[in-house]
Structure formats: structure tokens, C-alpha cells
Short mmCIF file of C-alpha atoms and ligand atoms in Angstrom, two decimals:
data_model
loop_
_atom_site.label_atom_id
_atom_site.label_comp_id
_atom_site.label_asym_id
_atom_site.label_seq_id
_atom_site.Cartn_x
_atom_site.Cartn_y
_atom_site.Cartn_z
CA MET A 274 13.22 -54.27 -7.78
CA ASN A 275 10.53 -53.83 -5.22
CA ALA A 276 9.68 -50.85 -3.05
CA ALA A 277 9.27 -52.73 0.23
CA ASP A 278 12.78 -54.13 -0.13
CA LEU A 279 14.28 -50.67 -0.75
CA ILE A 280 12.35 -49.24 2.21
CA ARG A 281 13.64 -52.06 4.42
CA ARG A 282 17.24 -51.56 3.25
CA LYS A 283 17.10 -47.83 3.93
CA ARG A 284 15.33 -48.42 7.24
CA ASP A 285 18.22 -50.69 8.25
CA GLY A 286 20.81 -48.06 7.31
CA ALA A 287 22.13 -49.40 4.01
CA ALA A 288 23.32 -47.09 1.24
CA LEU A 289 21.31 -47.57 -1.96
CA ASP A 290 22.92 -47.54 -5.38
CA ALA A 291 21.94 -45.11 -8.13
CA ASP A 292 19.95 -47.75 -10.06
CA ALA A 293 17.78 -48.52 -7.04
CA ILE A 294 17.12 -44.84 -6.33
CA ASP A 295 16.39 -44.19 -9.99
CA TRP A 296 13.94 -47.09 -10.14
CA LEU A 297 12.08 -45.96 -7.01
CA VAL A 298 11.76 -42.34 -8.15
CA ARG A 299 10.63 -43.38 -11.62
CA ALA A 300 8.10 -45.91 -10.30
CA TYR A 301 6.69 -43.34 -7.87
CA THR A 302 6.43 -40.67 -10.56
CA ASP A 303 4.62 -43.13 -12.86
CA GLY A 304 2.17 -44.08 -10.10
CA ASP A 305 3.48 -47.66 -9.78
CA VAL A 306 4.69 -47.03 -6.21
CA PRO A 307 1.91 -45.60 -4.03
CA ASP A 308 2.15 -42.61 -1.66
CA TYR A 309 2.25 -44.83 1.44
CA GLN A 310 5.37 -46.64 0.27
CA MET A 311 7.11 -43.42 -0.73
CA ALA A 312 6.13 -41.88 2.63
CA ALA A 313 7.72 -44.84 4.42
CA PHE A 314 10.86 -44.52 2.31
CA LEU A 315 11.08 -40.78 2.99
CA MET A 316 10.74 -41.38 6.73
CA ALA A 317 13.54 -43.96 6.54
CA VAL A 318 15.73 -41.32 4.84
CA VAL A 319 14.86 -38.78 7.55
CA TRP A 320 16.09 -41.26 10.17
CA ARG A 321 18.99 -42.89 8.34
CA GLY A 322 20.18 -40.09 6.05
CA MET A 323 21.91 -40.55 2.70
CA ASP A 324 25.57 -40.32 1.82
CA SER A 325 26.69 -37.86 -0.82
CA ALA A 326 26.57 -40.38 -3.68
CA GLU A 327 22.98 -41.28 -2.76
CA THR A 328 22.03 -37.60 -2.49
CA VAL A 329 23.43 -36.89 -5.95
CA ALA A 330 21.67 -40.00 -7.32
CA LEU A 331 18.37 -38.88 -5.77
CA THR A 332 18.76 -35.37 -7.21
CA LEU A 333 19.54 -36.68 -10.69
CA ALA A 334 16.72 -39.24 -10.57
CA MET A 335 14.26 -36.46 -9.64
CA LEU A 336 15.72 -34.22 -12.35
CA ARG A 337 15.35 -37.00 -14.95
CA SER A 338 11.73 -37.57 -13.97
CA GLY A 339 10.89 -34.70 -16.34
CA ALA A 340 12.20 -32.41 -19.04
CA GLU A 341 15.16 -30.03 -18.75
CA LEU A 342 14.61 -26.45 -19.89
CA ARG A 343 18.25 -25.26 -19.85
CA VAL A 344 17.13 -21.64 -19.88
CA ARG A 345 20.78 -20.56 -20.04
CA ASP A 346 20.90 -21.78 -23.65
CA ARG A 347 18.20 -19.21 -24.50
CA VAL A 348 19.04 -16.28 -22.20
CA SER A 349 22.45 -15.77 -20.62
CA PRO A 350 23.29 -14.86 -17.97
CA VAL A 351 20.09 -15.90 -16.24
CA ALA A 352 19.75 -16.22 -12.50
CA ASP A 353 17.64 -18.06 -9.95
CA LYS A 354 17.41 -17.79 -6.20
CA HIS A 355 15.85 -20.23 -3.79
CA SER A 356 15.29 -20.22 -0.06
CA THR A 357 15.31 -23.42 1.98
CA GLY A 358 12.19 -22.06 3.68
CA GLY A 359 11.38 -19.75 6.51
CA VAL A 360 8.59 -17.90 8.25
CA GLY A 361 7.65 -14.52 6.78
CA ASP A 362 10.20 -15.12 4.01
CA LYS A 363 8.89 -12.95 1.18
CA VAL A 364 12.40 -12.20 -0.10
CA THR A 365 11.90 -13.80 -3.52
CA LEU A 366 8.91 -11.55 -4.21
CA ALA A 367 11.13 -8.49 -3.92
CA VAL A 368 14.53 -9.82 -5.01
CA ALA A 369 13.39 -11.37 -8.31
CA PRO A 370 11.97 -8.10 -9.77
CA LEU A 371 14.81 -6.05 -8.28
CA VAL A 372 17.46 -8.24 -9.90
CA VAL A 373 15.66 -8.06 -13.25
CA ALA A 374 15.27 -4.28 -12.96
CA CYS A 375 19.06 -4.14 -12.50
CA GLY A 376 19.63 -5.98 -15.79
CA LEU A 377 19.88 -9.67 -14.86
CA PRO A 378 17.02 -11.96 -16.07
CA VAL A 379 15.51 -14.37 -13.52
CA ALA A 380 13.87 -17.72 -14.29
CA LYS A 381 12.25 -19.01 -11.15
CA MET A 382 10.37 -22.22 -10.58
CA THR A 383 9.10 -22.00 -7.07
CA GLY A 384 7.26 -23.99 -4.43
CA ARG A 385 4.13 -23.98 -2.32
CA GLY A 386 4.15 -23.76 1.47
CA LEU A 387 5.97 -26.57 3.21
CA GLY A 388 5.32 -27.43 6.85
CA HIS A 389 5.36 -24.27 8.94
CA THR A 390 7.03 -22.26 6.14
CA GLY A 391 5.26 -20.28 3.44
CA GLY A 392 5.73 -20.80 -0.30
CA THR A 393 6.15 -18.19 -3.02
CA VAL A 394 3.46 -19.81 -5.20
CA ASP A 395 0.82 -19.63 -2.46
CA LYS A 396 1.78 -16.01 -1.76
CA LEU A 397 1.58 -14.95 -5.39
CA GLU A 398 -1.73 -16.74 -5.85
CA SER A 399 -3.22 -14.15 -3.44
CA ILE A 400 -3.25 -11.92 -6.53
CA ALA A 401 -6.50 -12.34 -8.46
CA GLY A 402 -6.11 -14.13 -11.78
CA LEU A 403 -2.37 -14.72 -11.50
CA ARG A 404 -1.45 -17.95 -13.27
CA MET A 405 1.45 -19.77 -11.65
CA GLU A 406 1.06 -23.07 -13.55
CA LEU A 407 3.04 -22.21 -16.66
CA ALA A 408 3.86 -24.66 -19.41
CA PRO A 409 7.57 -24.63 -20.33
CA GLY A 410 6.93 -22.81 -23.62
CA GLU A 411 5.10 -19.97 -21.90
CA PHE A 412 7.73 -19.83 -19.14
CA LEU A 413 10.42 -19.30 -21.79
CA ARG A 414 8.34 -16.73 -23.72
CA LEU A 415 7.78 -14.70 -20.55
CA LEU A 416 11.45 -14.91 -19.66
CA GLU A 417 12.50 -13.69 -23.11
CA ARG A 418 9.93 -10.89 -23.19
CA HIS A 419 10.01 -9.63 -19.59
CA GLY A 420 13.31 -10.94 -18.25
CA LEU A 421 11.33 -12.63 -15.47
CA ALA A 422 9.13 -15.71 -15.27
CA LEU A 423 7.73 -17.11 -12.01
CA SER A 424 6.22 -20.55 -12.19
CA ALA A 425 4.90 -23.20 -9.84
CA GLN A 426 6.37 -26.64 -10.05
CA SER A 427 5.49 -27.63 -13.59
CA ARG A 428 4.18 -31.10 -14.33
CA ASP A 429 6.88 -31.33 -16.98
CA LEU A 430 9.89 -30.31 -14.87
CA ALA A 431 11.06 -32.47 -11.96
CA PRO A 432 7.55 -33.94 -11.52
CA ALA A 433 8.96 -36.36 -8.94
CA ASP A 434 9.69 -33.40 -6.68
CA GLY A 435 6.17 -32.05 -7.20
CA LYS A 436 4.72 -35.31 -5.83
CA MET A 437 7.30 -35.88 -3.13
CA TYR A 438 7.14 -32.26 -1.93
CA ALA A 439 3.38 -32.47 -1.39
CA LEU A 440 3.78 -35.80 0.41
CA ARG A 441 6.61 -34.55 2.64
CA ASP A 442 4.57 -31.51 3.60
CA VAL A 443 2.02 -33.68 5.40
CA THR A 444 4.14 -36.63 6.62
CA ALA A 445 6.72 -34.83 8.79
CA THR A 446 9.47 -35.77 6.34
CA ILE A 447 10.75 -32.33 5.41
CA ASP A 448 13.72 -31.70 7.66
CA SER A 449 16.32 -33.94 6.10
CA ILE A 450 19.47 -32.64 4.41
CA PRO A 451 19.44 -35.09 1.45
CA LEU A 452 15.69 -34.67 0.87
CA ILE A 453 15.87 -30.88 0.93
CA ALA A 454 19.00 -30.81 -1.23
CA ALA A 455 17.53 -33.17 -3.84
CA SER A 456 14.18 -31.36 -3.84
CA ILE A 457 15.68 -27.93 -4.37
CA MET A 458 18.49 -28.89 -6.72
CA SER A 459 16.36 -31.14 -8.98
CA LYS A 460 14.01 -28.18 -9.60
CA LYS A 461 16.86 -25.73 -10.09
CA LEU A 462 18.76 -27.99 -12.49
CA ALA A 463 15.58 -28.72 -14.45
CA VAL A 464 15.26 -25.01 -15.19
CA GLY A 465 19.02 -24.67 -15.77
CA PRO A 466 20.05 -21.09 -14.90
CA SER A 467 23.63 -19.90 -15.31
CA HIS A 468 23.77 -18.48 -11.75
CA LEU A 469 22.06 -19.75 -8.63
CA LEU A 470 21.88 -18.18 -5.19
CA LEU A 471 20.61 -20.43 -2.41
CA ASP A 472 19.43 -18.82 0.81
CA VAL A 473 19.98 -21.47 3.48
CA LYS A 474 18.00 -20.59 6.58
CA VAL A 475 19.17 -21.51 10.06
CA GLY A 476 17.37 -21.08 13.36
CA SER A 477 14.07 -21.66 15.14
CA GLY A 478 11.96 -21.06 12.03
CA ALA A 479 14.15 -23.02 9.62
CA PHE A 480 14.32 -26.71 8.80
CA MET A 481 18.00 -26.54 9.78
CA LYS A 482 18.10 -25.63 13.46
CA THR A 483 21.89 -25.53 13.83
CA ALA A 484 24.63 -23.73 11.92
CA ALA A 485 26.47 -27.06 11.45
CA ASP A 486 23.46 -28.66 9.68
CA ALA A 487 22.88 -25.52 7.61
CA HIS A 488 26.52 -25.62 6.50
CA ARG A 489 26.21 -29.27 5.48
CA LEU A 490 23.07 -28.52 3.48
CA ALA A 491 24.70 -25.46 1.88
CA ALA A 492 27.83 -27.39 0.93
CA THR A 493 25.80 -30.32 -0.45
CA MET A 494 23.69 -28.10 -2.70
CA ALA A 495 26.59 -25.88 -3.79
CA ARG A 496 28.55 -28.96 -4.88
CA ILE A 497 25.60 -30.45 -6.80
CA GLY A 498 25.09 -27.10 -8.57
CA ALA A 499 28.75 -26.70 -9.47
CA ASP A 500 29.00 -30.29 -10.76
CA ALA A 501 26.08 -29.51 -13.08
CA GLY A 502 27.85 -26.43 -14.45
CA VAL A 503 25.76 -23.85 -12.59
CA HIS A 504 27.63 -21.07 -10.76
CA THR A 505 26.15 -21.70 -7.32
CA VAL A 506 26.53 -19.83 -4.04
CA ALA A 507 24.72 -20.89 -0.87
CA ALA A 508 24.40 -18.05 1.64
CA LEU A 509 23.37 -18.75 5.21
CA SER A 510 20.93 -16.37 6.89
CA ALA A 511 19.29 -16.28 10.29
CA MET A 512 15.73 -17.51 10.82
CA ASP A 513 15.74 -17.07 14.61
CA GLN A 514 12.59 -15.01 14.27
CA PRO A 515 10.17 -14.46 11.39
CA LEU A 516 11.48 -12.13 8.67
CA GLY A 517 9.82 -8.74 8.59
CA ARG A 518 6.42 -8.31 10.20
CA ALA A 519 3.95 -10.07 7.91
CA ILE A 520 3.23 -13.82 7.94
CA GLY A 521 0.53 -15.13 5.61
CA ASN A 522 0.08 -14.96 1.89
CA ALA A 523 -1.60 -11.66 0.95
CA LEU A 524 -0.02 -9.95 3.96
CA GLU A 525 3.41 -10.97 2.70
CA VAL A 526 2.71 -9.79 -0.85
CA ALA A 527 1.78 -6.41 0.63
CA GLU A 528 4.99 -6.34 2.66
CA ALA A 529 7.07 -7.26 -0.42
CA VAL A 530 5.47 -4.30 -2.20
CA ASP A 531 6.42 -2.13 0.79
CA ILE A 532 10.03 -3.32 0.43
CA LEU A 533 9.96 -2.35 -3.25
CA HIS A 534 8.61 1.06 -2.23
CA GLY A 535 11.54 1.44 0.19
CA ARG A 536 9.36 1.32 3.27
CA GLY A 537 9.70 -2.34 4.27
CA PRO A 538 10.91 -3.57 7.67
CA ALA A 539 14.67 -3.16 8.14
CA ASP A 540 15.65 -6.84 8.52
CA VAL A 541 13.92 -8.19 5.44
CA THR A 542 14.89 -5.15 3.37
CA ALA A 543 18.56 -5.67 4.32
CA LEU A 544 18.36 -9.31 3.22
CA CYS A 545 16.72 -8.35 -0.09
CA LEU A 546 19.44 -5.79 -0.84
CA HIS A 547 22.14 -8.27 0.11
CA GLU A 548 20.79 -11.08 -2.09
CA THR A 549 20.22 -8.75 -5.03
CA ALA A 550 23.78 -7.45 -4.68
CA MET A 551 25.18 -11.00 -4.47
CA LEU A 552 23.38 -12.12 -7.63
CA LEU A 553 24.40 -9.04 -9.61
CA HIS A 554 27.99 -9.57 -8.54
CA MET A 555 27.97 -13.31 -9.22
CA ALA A 556 26.73 -12.71 -12.77
CA GLY A 557 29.24 -9.92 -13.44
CA ILE A 558 26.58 -7.21 -13.82
CA VAL A 559 28.49 -5.15 -11.23
CA ALA A 560 32.16 -5.18 -10.22
CA THR A 561 31.63 -5.50 -6.47
CA GLU A 562 28.86 -6.46 -4.08
CA GLN A 563 28.95 -2.89 -2.83
CA ASP A 564 28.10 -1.67 -6.34
CA GLY A 565 25.33 -4.25 -6.42
CA HIS A 566 23.95 -2.85 -3.20
CA ALA A 567 23.88 0.65 -4.68
CA ARG A 568 22.18 -0.64 -7.87
CA ALA A 569 19.55 -2.46 -5.82
CA LYS A 570 18.83 0.66 -3.77
CA GLN A 571 18.51 2.66 -6.96
CA ALA A 572 15.96 0.16 -8.36
CA ILE A 573 13.92 0.70 -5.21
CA GLN A 574 14.23 4.49 -5.33
CA ASP A 575 13.36 4.87 -9.00
CA GLY A 576 10.47 2.40 -8.75
CA SER A 577 11.82 0.09 -11.46
CA GLY A 578 11.75 -2.98 -9.17
CA LEU A 579 8.10 -2.42 -8.32
CA ALA A 580 7.22 -1.69 -11.95
CA LYS A 581 8.81 -5.00 -12.97
CA LEU A 582 6.75 -6.92 -10.42
CA ALA A 583 3.54 -5.26 -11.67
CA GLU A 584 4.53 -5.95 -15.29
CA VAL A 585 5.11 -9.65 -14.66
CA VAL A 586 1.95 -10.03 -12.58
CA ALA A 587 -0.05 -8.56 -15.48
CA ALA A 588 1.82 -10.72 -18.02
CA GLN A 589 0.85 -13.84 -16.03
CA GLY A 590 -2.82 -12.82 -15.98
CA GLY A 591 -2.84 -11.23 -12.51
CA ASP A 592 -4.54 -8.04 -11.42
CA ALA A 593 -1.63 -5.58 -11.26
CA ARG A 594 -3.89 -3.03 -9.54
CA GLN A 595 -3.44 -5.15 -6.41
CA ILE A 596 0.30 -4.42 -6.60
CA GLU A 597 -0.29 -0.72 -7.19
CA ASP A 598 -2.77 -0.60 -4.31
CA THR A 599 -2.30 -3.49 -1.87
CA SER A 600 -5.54 -2.66 -0.03
CA ARG A 601 -7.17 -4.48 -3.00
CA LEU A 602 -5.56 -7.78 -1.93
CA PRO A 603 -7.75 -10.28 -0.03
CA HIS A 604 -8.56 -9.15 3.53
CA ALA A 605 -9.51 -11.31 6.51
CA PRO A 606 -12.88 -10.33 8.02
CA HIS A 607 -11.71 -10.46 11.66
CA ARG A 608 -8.69 -8.64 13.08
CA GLU A 609 -7.69 -8.94 16.69
CA VAL A 610 -4.67 -7.74 18.62
CA ILE A 611 -2.98 -10.06 21.11
CA THR A 612 -1.19 -8.10 23.82
CA ALA A 613 2.03 -8.70 25.76
CA PRO A 614 1.31 -10.90 28.80
CA GLN A 615 4.11 -9.24 30.81
CA SER A 616 6.55 -6.35 30.68
CA GLY A 617 10.07 -6.93 29.41
CA TYR A 618 12.24 -7.48 26.37
CA ILE A 619 11.40 -10.10 23.77
CA ALA A 620 14.42 -12.36 24.23
CA ARG A 621 13.48 -15.22 21.87
CA MET A 622 10.77 -16.12 19.40
CA ASP A 623 9.97 -19.68 18.36
CA ALA A 624 9.47 -18.92 14.69
CA GLU A 625 8.34 -22.46 13.85
CA ARG A 626 5.55 -22.25 16.40
CA ILE A 627 4.51 -18.84 15.08
CA GLY A 628 4.57 -20.21 11.52
CA MET A 629 2.42 -23.18 12.58
CA ALA A 630 -0.12 -20.81 14.17
CA SER A 631 -0.44 -19.08 10.81
CA VAL A 632 -0.82 -22.47 9.07
CA ARG A 633 -3.61 -23.35 11.52
CA LEU A 634 -5.42 -20.15 10.57
CA GLY A 635 -5.46 -21.52 7.02
CA ALA A 636 -2.40 -19.79 5.53
CA GLY A 637 -0.78 -23.21 4.96
CA ARG A 638 -1.83 -26.85 4.62
CA LEU A 639 -2.30 -29.43 7.35
CA LYS A 640 -3.34 -32.08 4.81
CA GLN A 641 -2.34 -32.69 1.21
CA GLY A 642 -4.50 -30.63 -1.13
CA ASN A 643 -6.02 -28.44 1.63
CA PRO A 644 -7.13 -25.10 0.18
CA ILE A 645 -5.18 -22.01 1.23
CA ASP A 646 -6.85 -19.00 2.80
CA HIS A 647 -4.85 -16.19 1.24
CA ALA A 648 -6.23 -13.48 3.51
CA VAL A 649 -5.36 -14.83 6.96
CA GLY A 650 -2.10 -14.48 8.85
CA LEU A 651 -0.22 -12.56 11.48
CA MET A 652 1.30 -9.11 11.72
CA LEU A 653 4.08 -9.01 14.29
CA LEU A 654 3.87 -5.66 16.05
CA ALA A 655 7.09 -6.28 18.00
CA LYS A 656 10.25 -8.28 17.34
CA MET A 657 13.22 -9.68 19.27
CA GLY A 658 14.95 -7.00 21.32
CA ASP A 659 11.85 -4.78 21.58
CA ARG A 660 10.77 -3.77 25.08
CA LEU A 661 7.05 -3.84 25.80
CA ASP A 662 4.86 -3.07 28.76
CA ALA A 663 2.31 -5.67 29.82
CA GLY A 664 -0.83 -5.12 27.74
CA ALA A 665 1.01 -3.47 24.82
CA PRO A 666 0.12 -4.69 21.29
CA LEU A 667 2.18 -7.75 20.34
CA ILE A 668 0.55 -9.48 17.36
CA GLU A 669 -2.34 -8.56 15.10
CA VAL A 670 -4.14 -11.72 14.01
CA HIS A 671 -5.96 -11.64 10.66
CA ALA A 672 -8.52 -14.42 10.90
CA ARG A 673 -11.94 -15.59 9.75
CA ASP A 674 -13.48 -15.14 13.20
CA ALA A 675 -12.78 -14.74 16.93
CA ALA A 676 -12.89 -18.51 17.50
CA GLN A 677 -9.91 -18.95 15.20
CA VAL A 678 -7.94 -16.38 17.18
CA ALA A 679 -8.85 -18.09 20.45
CA SER A 680 -7.62 -21.43 19.06
CA ILE A 681 -4.07 -20.15 18.50
CA HIS A 682 -3.85 -17.49 21.24
CA ASP A 683 -2.04 -19.48 23.95
CA ASP A 684 0.25 -21.25 21.55
CA LEU A 685 1.33 -17.96 20.06
CA LEU A 686 2.12 -16.48 23.46
CA ASP A 687 4.10 -19.61 24.36
CA ALA A 688 6.35 -18.87 21.37
CA TYR A 689 7.79 -15.82 23.16
CA THR A 690 10.51 -15.75 25.82
CA TRP A 691 10.81 -12.56 27.85
CA SER A 692 13.76 -11.11 29.75
CA ASP A 693 14.51 -8.13 31.96
CA ALA A 694 17.66 -7.20 30.07
CA PRO A 695 17.93 -6.61 26.31
CA PRO A 696 19.08 -9.75 24.46
CA ALA A 697 22.32 -9.60 22.46
CA PRO A 698 21.48 -8.72 18.84
CA LEU A 699 21.85 -11.67 16.47
CA PRO A 700 23.46 -11.32 13.03
CA LEU A 701 21.20 -11.83 10.01
CA LEU A 702 23.90 -12.87 7.54
CA LEU A 703 25.97 -15.90 8.47
CA GLY A 704 28.44 -16.36 5.61
CA SER A 705 28.34 -18.29 2.36
CA VAL A 706 29.60 -21.43 0.64
CA SER A 707 30.57 -21.23 -3.01
CA GLY A 708 30.20 -24.13 -5.39
CA GLY A 709 32.14 -22.46 -8.19
CA GLY A 710 30.94 -23.79 -11.57
N1 URA B 126 12.29 -25.93 -0.51
C1 URA B 126 12.15 -26.90 -1.43
O1 URA B 126 11.94 -26.64 -2.62
N2 URA B 126 12.24 -28.18 -1.03
C2 URA B 126 12.48 -28.52 0.25
O2 URA B 126 12.56 -29.69 0.53
C3 URA B 126 12.62 -27.50 1.21
C4 URA B 126 12.52 -26.20 0.81
#
């Protein structure tokens, strides 16, 4: 087989068989197919798509590129949750310790920032000393000892996704249903939980801009999970505006800690409680989602969720004092408030544009391997539906210097649409698709 031929066939709209997909993924993982050929192939998939047999073949090829941990053979039940990516999405940082504090272990292999969206690994690496590159043996030891292990994409598990993810991040080849489904599900199946909750984002800050696409992605992933014997539910949630107020790595860790203290913003706290309740119910820890909700609230009130996060941070070499006192997290040297250019209600926010502004400050990567600036980001001082007078505080930018703020100022303001009347409130939770299993 040869890569140029497979690229050409996909470019021309042909469906590839499992052997061809397997060969390409293996050759890329081994370094025999270079980045430029894989980038061309990925772009052909973005344009031409893949049918469900190809998507399953791609997922399994990426899964087989490395080892399988099958954590459920060691600890059961054991859960995982994964978001398809959003702006200000720090839900995992709060949900994982909350779920564990409620009695359900969580084994989570997680990603770095992708495009305009942040990644849990980059966020957690704001914490001094925290090791996210865990070898499988250590991952399992932490899971058995603490009920929670959080790891970056390991070189041993789904290494094909590790390489393809980094390449997609900088080649505009992220927003494709088969590529997202295979990326997420190959990682999830490599870890092998018993229960998996997928948070499929839809809206201006998500890779899926329409409910129809989000449903297709949800159904594709739920089916792949169920076929592999993992009880999988894909829940759709709104990403019409950034979640919570903080965007940027250390800022989001601090906001996750606020959620665990019970003083987080209402929208992101509601989503955290909902996802915790869903996972507890899926795994049979509670009889109803309502009970799960109450358990999650209790783990916030009694501090056990926060204590679990601090415990795991310390166990992975991080400075837990930064969780106890978030003012110890990295701080940007320059803070500047951008004000409302006019009076009125915030009718719409282009969350992708806002996410990109944060990336341009250094919170994400514009090129493969770019370093992350953990301190920079944005604090949204107003959200959709809020009414502001002209000149009122709108966004606090955490930057290196004033020039950085100036470089994103106009673009940020362009992300807002104003109206004279209050906009209709949009629902945060948009239903779910179950894969059974
Ligand atoms: N999250 C992933 O892990 N992969 C994607 O492709 C998108 C979001």
C-alpha cells in the first residue's frame, strides 16, 4: 500500500477498507508515513467524511496502535468522562474528584488544548510539579490507591491519536465527526472503563455547530462504546457561550476549585452536578439521577470533592497548596479590563472567537509544540442575557503586557452581539444518546 494512493482515494470520495486504514495508521505511528501525508489524508477526511464502517476501522486501528489497559479488569465499576471540547470547559477538573468522592473510581486519560478549545492536561499542568505523563503501571497504581488517576495521552496507549491529535490541532482538521469520534473513542477504549459519559458540545464554541451534527457524533461514539462492551452515554450540552467565567489554564483550575467549594458560576456548576449525577446513576451507585444530584451536592458541601482533588494532585507530584490557596497558581503580570462598547443586553457570544483570543494570548497553541502560558486568559465579567451600560466592565484580560491586550481587543469585542431586548434564555442540557453496553 502507499499513502499517496490512499490520500487520493479518500480525496476522490471512496470508502477505504479496514486493511487500508489499519496500514495507514500503523505506518504513521511507526514514522514511515510523514506528517505532511497524514495531514493531507486528514484534510481529505474532513472534506469527504467516512462511513460508519470506516469510522469504526479508524477507531480500532488507533486503539491497536498501542496497549490496552482494561482498567475495568482491575477496578470495577470504574468510570471515565470526556468532553468533545469547549471554551472555559473545566468540568472534568471538578466532576472527576466529585464522582470519586461519591464512591465511583475514575480513570481518565485526557488531552491537551485543541484548536480554540482548552485541554485538561494543559490546565492541570498549571499546578507546579504535577506530572501528567504517567506510565500505565503508575496510572493503575494511582487508580487503585486513590480511586482517581489523571493522565495525559500516554505513549503506550493509542499513540496514533497522540500524533494525529497534535497534527490536527495545527492543520485545521479537527472538526470532523469521524476524526473526533475515532480520536476520543480510541483513547477511551485503550483505558477500558466500565462506564463512559461523553459530553458532546454543540454551539458557537464547539466543533459541532449544529444539534444535528452533535447528535450524529453522539450516536457514532455511543455505538462504538457499546460495541466494545463499555456502558456509554453521550449527553449533549450547549456551548453557545463559554462555560463559567474563566478561560485559560490556571484561571480555569481556580474556577474548578471554586466549583468544588460551592461558589462556582451557576452554569458550569449545574453541568458538573448533572454529569456527576449521571455517572453515579449509570454505574448503579445511586438509584436515581436525583439521588446522584444530592450526593454530588453533599460532596461539595462536606469538602470531600475538593479534598480528593488535592490528594490526587499531591499523589501526582503537584503542589496541593495551590489547590488549597489558588492565589498561589501562576498569575499574569498585566491585567486590563475591556469595557462594553455600547449599552444593551448581550444577545450572542461567539465562543470560538473568544477561545481563539485566549489562544493568541498564549493559553493554547498556534503551532505544534508551542509552549503554553499557563497564567494568561480571560475572565468574563458578563454573560449572555446580562444588561450592561456602555463603559461597564465586560472582560478582564490576563496578559503578559498591554500590547497583547491591544492585539486581541477588537476581535474580542466583535465576538459580542448586543440587543435592546433580553434574549430568550438557552437551555444548557440538550438530551442524551445511550449506547447501552
Ligand atoms: N477531544 C479529543 O480527544 N479528540 C478530538 O478530536 C476532539 C476532542
